[in-house]
PDB file of C-alpha atoms in Angstrom:
ATOM      1  CA  MET E   1      -8.865 -23.040  57.609  1.00  0.00           C
ATOM      2  CA  LYS E   2      -6.727 -20.912  55.275  1.00  0.00           C
ATOM      3  CA  ASN E   3      -3.985 -23.581  55.349  1.00  0.00           C
ATOM      4  CA  CYS E   4      -6.531 -26.275  54.429  1.00  0.00           C
ATOM      5  CA  ILE E   5      -7.711 -24.239  51.434  1.00  0.00           C
ATOM      6  CA  ASN E   6      -4.114 -23.630  50.308  1.00  0.00           C
ATOM      7  CA  LEU E   7      -3.289 -27.342  50.704  1.00  0.00           C
ATOM      8  CA  LEU E   8      -6.423 -28.347  48.783  1.00  0.00           C
ATOM      9  CA  GLY E   9      -5.570 -25.882  46.002  1.00  0.00           C
ATOM     10  CA  MET E  10      -2.009 -27.231  45.722  1.00  0.00           C
ATOM     11  CA  LEU E  11      -3.313 -30.829  45.581  1.00  0.00           C
ATOM     12  CA  LEU E  12      -5.775 -29.934  42.823  1.00  0.00           C
ATOM     13  CA  LEU E  13      -3.068 -28.125  40.878  1.00  0.00           C
ATOM     14  CA  ALA E  14      -0.644 -31.052  41.275  1.00  0.00           C
ATOM     15  CA  SER E  15      -3.293 -33.571  40.146  1.00  0.00           C
ATOM     16  CA  PHE E  16      -4.074 -31.390  37.129  1.00  0.00           C
ATOM     17  CA  PHE E  17      -0.430 -31.319  36.042  1.00  0.00           C
ATOM     18  CA  TYR E  18      -0.091 -35.054  36.646  1.00  0.00           C
ATOM     19  CA  SER E  19      -3.186 -35.863  34.539  1.00  0.00           C
ATOM     20  CA  CYS E  20      -1.991 -33.586  31.727  1.00  0.00           C
ATOM     21  CA  SER E  21       1.422 -35.202  31.618  1.00  0.00           C
ATOM     22  CA  GLY E  22       0.019 -38.720  31.028  1.00  0.00           C
ATOM     23  CA  THR E  23       1.077 -41.885  32.802  1.00  0.00           C
ATOM     24  CA  SER E  24       4.358 -42.189  30.919  1.00  0.00           C
ATOM     25  CA  GLY E  25       5.697 -38.976  32.412  1.00  0.00           C
ATOM     26  CA  LYS E  26       6.343 -37.533  28.935  1.00  0.00           C
ATOM     27  CA  GLN E  27       5.235 -34.002  28.243  1.00  0.00           C
ATOM     28  CA  ASN E  28       2.297 -33.765  25.826  1.00  0.00           C
ATOM     29  CA  THR E  29       3.165 -31.826  22.694  1.00  0.00           C
ATOM     30  CA  ILE E  30       1.147 -30.768  19.714  1.00  0.00           C
ATOM     31  CA  GLU E  31       2.950 -30.629  16.417  1.00  0.00           C
ATOM     32  CA  LYS E  32       2.045 -27.755  14.159  1.00  0.00           C
ATOM     33  CA  ASP E  33       1.321 -30.062  11.207  1.00  0.00           C
ATOM     34  CA  SER E  34      -1.226 -32.076  13.188  1.00  0.00           C
ATOM     35  CA  ILE E  35      -3.590 -29.146  13.754  1.00  0.00           C
ATOM     36  CA  GLU E  36      -6.447 -29.049  11.275  1.00  0.00           C
ATOM     37  CA  VAL E  37      -8.194 -25.722  10.946  1.00  0.00           C
ATOM     38  CA  LYS E  38     -11.813 -26.069   9.926  1.00  0.00           C
ATOM     39  CA  GLU E  39     -13.436 -23.227   8.107  1.00  0.00           C
ATOM     40  CA  LYS E  40     -16.599 -21.889   9.684  1.00  0.00           C
ATOM     41  CA  ASN E  41     -19.648 -22.930   7.700  1.00  0.00           C
ATOM     42  CA  ASN E  42     -22.955 -21.211   8.270  1.00  0.00           C
ATOM     43  CA  TRP E  43     -24.896 -23.630   6.115  1.00  0.00           C
ATOM     44  CA  ALA E  44     -26.323 -26.942   7.291  1.00  0.00           C
ATOM     45  CA  TYR E  45     -26.733 -29.490   4.513  1.00  0.00           C
ATOM     46  CA  SER E  46     -29.006 -32.505   4.377  1.00  0.00           C
ATOM     47  CA  GLU E  47     -30.586 -34.820   1.883  1.00  0.00           C
ATOM     48  CA  ASP E  48     -33.546 -37.137   1.877  1.00  0.00           C
ATOM     49  CA  VAL E  49     -35.277 -39.523  -0.490  1.00  0.00           C
ATOM     50  CA  ASP E  50     -38.829 -39.075  -1.715  1.00  0.00           C
ATOM     51  CA  GLU E  51     -40.453 -42.392  -0.832  1.00  0.00           C
ATOM     52  CA  MET E  52     -42.903 -42.139  -3.718  1.00  0.00           C
ATOM     53  CA  THR E  53     -40.331 -41.508  -6.476  1.00  0.00           C
ATOM     54  CA  ASP E  54     -37.030 -42.647  -4.914  1.00  0.00           C
ATOM     55  CA  LYS E  55     -35.533 -39.324  -6.058  1.00  0.00           C
ATOM     56  CA  LYS E  56     -33.056 -37.541  -3.819  1.00  0.00           C
ATOM     57  CA  MET E  57     -33.944 -34.167  -2.335  1.00  0.00           C
ATOM     58  CA  TYR E  58     -31.217 -31.741  -1.241  1.00  0.00           C
ATOM     59  CA  PHE E  59     -31.371 -28.985   1.373  1.00  0.00           C
ATOM     60  CA  ALA E  60     -29.110 -26.165   2.594  1.00  0.00           C
ATOM     61  CA  ASN E  61     -30.236 -24.143   5.600  1.00  0.00           C
ATOM     62  CA  CYS E  62     -28.858 -20.892   7.066  1.00  0.00           C
ATOM     63  CA  THR E  63     -30.248 -19.162  10.179  1.00  0.00           C
ATOM     64  CA  SER E  64     -30.371 -15.416  10.745  1.00  0.00           C
ATOM     65  CA  THR E  65     -27.657 -14.000  12.972  1.00  0.00           C
ATOM     66  CA  ASN E  66     -30.137 -11.730  14.728  1.00  0.00           C
ATOM     67  CA  GLU E  67     -33.338 -12.328  16.655  1.00  0.00           C
ATOM     68  CA  VAL E  68     -36.252  -9.954  16.371  1.00  0.00           C
ATOM     69  CA  GLU E  69     -38.609  -9.285  19.270  1.00  0.00           C
ATOM     70  CA  LEU E  70     -42.141  -9.351  17.881  1.00  0.00           C
ATOM     71  CA  GLU E  71     -45.280  -7.994  19.502  1.00  0.00           C
ATOM     72  CA  PHE E  72     -48.143 -10.019  20.973  1.00  0.00           C
ATOM     73  CA  PRO E  73     -49.107 -12.777  20.265  1.00  0.00           C
ATOM     74  CA  TYR E  74     -45.582 -13.829  19.172  1.00  0.00           C
ATOM     75  CA  ASN E  75     -43.746 -12.545  22.243  1.00  0.00           C
ATOM     76  CA  GLY E  76     -40.116 -13.529  22.278  1.00  0.00           C
ATOM     77  CA  GLY E  77     -37.309 -13.730  19.810  1.00  0.00           C
ATOM     78  CA  SER E  78     -38.022 -14.744  16.238  1.00  0.00           C
ATOM     79  CA  ILE E  79     -35.400 -15.911  13.800  1.00  0.00           C
ATOM     80  CA  LEU E  80     -35.636 -16.326  10.050  1.00  0.00           C
ATOM     81  CA  GLU E  81     -34.349 -19.401   8.254  1.00  0.00           C
ATOM     82  CA  LEU E  82     -33.148 -19.247   4.671  1.00  0.00           C
ATOM     83  CA  LEU E  83     -33.624 -22.597   2.962  1.00  0.00           C
ATOM     84  CA  VAL E  84     -32.299 -23.587  -0.448  1.00  0.00           C
ATOM     85  CA  ARG E  85     -33.749 -26.847  -1.649  1.00  0.00           C
ATOM     86  CA  ASN E  86     -33.805 -29.067  -4.706  1.00  0.00           C
ATOM     87  CA  MET E  87     -36.855 -31.271  -5.059  1.00  0.00           C
ATOM     88  CA  ASN E  88     -37.849 -33.100  -8.235  1.00  0.00           C
ATOM     89  CA  GLY E  89     -34.945 -31.452 -10.042  1.00  0.00           C
ATOM     90  CA  LYS E  90     -36.156 -27.927  -9.214  1.00  0.00           C
ATOM     91  CA  ASN E  91     -34.289 -25.416  -7.032  1.00  0.00           C
ATOM     92  CA  GLU E  92     -36.302 -23.240  -4.661  1.00  0.00           C
ATOM     93  CA  VAL E  93     -35.507 -20.593  -2.059  1.00  0.00           C
ATOM     94  CA  VAL E  94     -37.800 -20.585   0.965  1.00  0.00           C
ATOM     95  CA  LEU E  95     -37.992 -18.349   4.035  1.00  0.00           C
ATOM     96  CA  HIS E  96     -39.325 -19.641   7.353  1.00  0.00           C
ATOM     97  CA  ILE E  97     -39.997 -17.487  10.413  1.00  0.00           C
ATOM     98  CA  SER E  98     -39.786 -19.271  13.772  1.00  0.00           C
ATOM     99  CA  LYS E  99     -42.529 -17.200  15.445  1.00  0.00           C
ATOM    100  CA  GLY E 100     -44.881 -14.969  13.543  1.00  0.00           C
ATOM    101  CA  ILE E 101     -46.660 -14.674  10.225  1.00  0.00           C
ATOM    102  CA  ILE E 102     -45.185 -13.462   6.964  1.00  0.00           C
ATOM    103  CA  ASN E 103     -47.769 -11.066   5.498  1.00  0.00           C
ATOM    104  CA  MET E 104     -49.274 -11.880   2.146  1.00  0.00           C
ATOM    105  CA  SER E 105     -50.741  -9.375  -0.258  1.00  0.00           C
ATOM    106  CA  VAL E 106     -53.928  -9.881  -2.207  1.00  0.00           C
ATOM    107  CA  GLY E 107     -53.684 -13.030  -4.331  1.00  0.00           C
ATOM    108  CA  SER E 108     -51.311 -14.797  -1.901  1.00  0.00           C
ATOM    109  CA  MET E 109     -48.246 -12.902  -3.155  1.00  0.00           C
ATOM    110  CA  GLY E 110     -45.951 -10.454  -1.442  1.00  0.00           C
ATOM    111  CA  ASN E 111     -42.604  -8.719  -1.782  1.00  0.00           C
ATOM    112  CA  ILE E 112     -39.447  -8.932   0.274  1.00  0.00           C
ATOM    113  CA  ARG E 113     -36.206  -7.013  -0.171  1.00  0.00           C
ATOM    114  CA  MET E 114     -32.746  -8.580  -0.126  1.00  0.00           C
ATOM    115  CA  ARG E 115     -29.447  -6.743   0.156  1.00  0.00           C
ATOM    116  CA  PHE E 116     -26.406  -8.815  -0.788  1.00  0.00           C
ATOM    117  CA  ASP E 117     -23.215  -7.504   0.844  1.00  0.00           C
ATOM    118  CA  ASP E 118     -23.081  -3.731   0.279  1.00  0.00           C
ATOM    119  CA  LYS E 119     -25.005  -3.718  -3.006  1.00  0.00           C
ATOM    120  CA  GLU E 120     -28.380  -2.083  -3.596  1.00  0.00           C
ATOM    121  CA  ALA E 121     -31.429  -3.818  -2.131  1.00  0.00           C
ATOM    122  CA  VAL E 122     -33.468  -5.824  -4.643  1.00  0.00           C
ATOM    123  CA  SER E 123     -37.177  -6.689  -4.388  1.00  0.00           C
ATOM    124  CA  TYR E 124     -38.372 -10.240  -4.957  1.00  0.00           C
ATOM    125  CA  SER E 125     -41.921 -11.485  -5.027  1.00  0.00           C
ATOM    126  CA  TYR E 126     -42.958 -14.528  -3.067  1.00  0.00           C
ATOM    127  CA  ASN E 127     -45.893 -16.887  -2.730  1.00  0.00           C
ATOM    128  CA  SER E 128     -47.429 -18.577   0.258  1.00  0.00           C
ATOM    129  CA  SER E 129     -47.172 -22.307   0.770  1.00  0.00           C
ATOM    130  CA  ASP E 130     -49.716 -24.593  -0.871  1.00  0.00           C
ATOM    131  CA  ASN E 131     -50.998 -25.714   2.518  1.00  0.00           C
ATOM    132  CA  GLY E 132     -51.698 -22.138   3.657  1.00  0.00           C
ATOM    133  CA  SER E 133     -48.956 -22.018   6.313  1.00  0.00           C
ATOM    134  CA  LEU E 134     -48.081 -18.353   6.800  1.00  0.00           C
ATOM    135  CA  GLU E 135     -44.669 -18.994   8.363  1.00  0.00           C
ATOM    136  CA  TYR E 136     -43.239 -19.773   4.910  1.00  0.00           C
ATOM    137  CA  ALA E 137     -42.531 -17.663   1.844  1.00  0.00           C
ATOM    138  CA  PHE E 138     -41.478 -19.255  -1.475  1.00  0.00           C
ATOM    139  CA  LEU E 139     -39.357 -16.762  -3.388  1.00  0.00           C
ATOM    140  CA  ASP E 140     -39.534 -16.215  -7.127  1.00  0.00           C
ATOM    141  CA  HIS E 141     -36.314 -16.011  -9.175  1.00  0.00           C
ATOM    142  CA  SER E 142     -34.607 -18.801  -7.212  1.00  0.00           C
ATOM    143  CA  LYS E 143     -31.793 -19.266  -9.743  1.00  0.00           C
ATOM    144  CA  GLU E 144     -30.822 -15.588  -9.520  1.00  0.00           C
ATOM    145  CA  ILE E 145     -31.008 -15.585  -5.706  1.00  0.00           C
ATOM    146  CA  ILE E 146     -28.915 -18.762  -5.383  1.00  0.00           C
ATOM    147  CA  ASN E 147     -26.228 -17.317  -7.674  1.00  0.00           C
ATOM    148  CA  LYS E 148     -26.113 -14.127  -5.582  1.00  0.00           C
ATOM    149  CA  LEU E 149     -25.971 -16.141  -2.339  1.00  0.00           C
ATOM    150  CA  LYS E 150     -22.994 -18.132  -3.660  1.00  0.00           C
ATOM    151  CA  GLN E 151     -21.119 -14.902  -4.445  1.00  0.00           C
ATOM    152  CA  SER E 152     -21.971 -13.059  -1.216  1.00  0.00           C
ATOM    153  CA  LYS E 153     -20.756 -13.024   2.349  1.00  0.00           C
ATOM    154  CA  THR E 154     -23.796 -11.403   3.929  1.00  0.00           C
ATOM    155  CA  VAL E 155     -27.410 -10.760   3.085  1.00  0.00           C
ATOM    156  CA  LYS E 156     -30.073  -8.691   4.785  1.00  0.00           C
ATOM    157  CA  ILE E 157     -33.655  -9.786   4.207  1.00  0.00           C
ATOM    158  CA  GLU E 158     -36.534  -7.416   4.891  1.00  0.00           C
ATOM    159  CA  VAL E 159     -39.745  -9.351   5.482  1.00  0.00           C
ATOM    160  CA  PRO E 160     -43.251  -7.997   6.099  1.00  0.00           C
ATOM    161  CA  VAL E 161     -44.218  -9.572   9.412  1.00  0.00           C
ATOM    162  CA  PHE E 162     -47.743  -9.429  10.851  1.00  0.00           C
ATOM    163  CA  ASN E 163     -48.098  -6.729  13.545  1.00  0.00           C
ATOM    164  CA  ASP E 164     -44.498  -5.580  13.029  1.00  0.00           C
ATOM    165  CA  ASN E 165     -44.417  -3.940   9.605  1.00  0.00           C
ATOM    166  CA  ARG E 166     -41.189  -4.737   7.741  1.00  0.00           C
ATOM    167  CA  THR E 167     -38.502  -6.512   9.752  1.00  0.00           C
ATOM    168  CA  VAL E 168     -34.833  -6.979   8.770  1.00  0.00           C
ATOM    169  CA  PHE E 169     -32.995 -10.238   9.398  1.00  0.00           C
ATOM    170  CA  ASN E 170     -29.220 -10.543   8.891  1.00  0.00           C
ATOM    171  CA  PHE E 171     -27.418 -13.603   7.543  1.00  0.00           C
ATOM    172  CA  ASP E 172     -23.829 -14.731   7.161  1.00  0.00           C
ATOM    173  CA  VAL E 173     -24.179 -16.655   3.887  1.00  0.00           C
ATOM    174  CA  SER E 174     -20.515 -17.125   3.053  1.00  0.00           C
ATOM    175  CA  GLY E 175     -19.539 -20.560   1.842  1.00  0.00           C
ATOM    176  CA  LEU E 176     -22.768 -21.771   0.217  1.00  0.00           C
ATOM    177  CA  ASN E 177     -21.909 -24.928  -1.702  1.00  0.00           C
ATOM    178  CA  TRP E 178     -24.805 -25.581  -4.081  1.00  0.00           C
ATOM    179  CA  GLU E 179     -24.309 -27.404  -7.365  1.00  0.00           C
ATOM    180  CA  HIS E 180     -27.813 -28.817  -7.869  1.00  0.00           C
ATOM    181  CA  LYS E 181     -29.584 -27.760 -11.061  1.00  0.00           C
TER     182      LYS E 181
END
């Protein structure tokens, strides 16, 4: 039995080397100049067209690097998405939580805190969505936030989440390419 296993192993190894060498018998080589190194990009970009106006809409999306375990009824890991969008010529920054509710204060406004790299945390107010969906927060001062995102490598966002007080989500925001005004 041991001899059969050894023989099978040698046959597999020989077939591996044969398949790697190609049918011409030449050794495969990779030239240094032919290797293209792609930079890691944490942002996903997309665009769409508004069917009613034929205007282009632009989106950049970054997902938190950590998952937060929320209490009942949202059991399981929640992530936060950071969305930069340009619709009708207006830039906006939107937060979306995958499971849970972003708490609103009286008057449908709230405050989050953002810490860009190792700088001091800054508070920003936000509004709820027009349709009442509590998984979204539309941040005020979008122009300022976008400029800080473009200059930063990381950001921590502290969000008031229902049944979980204030929760911190971490982002790798390096490489944001956003030129829409």
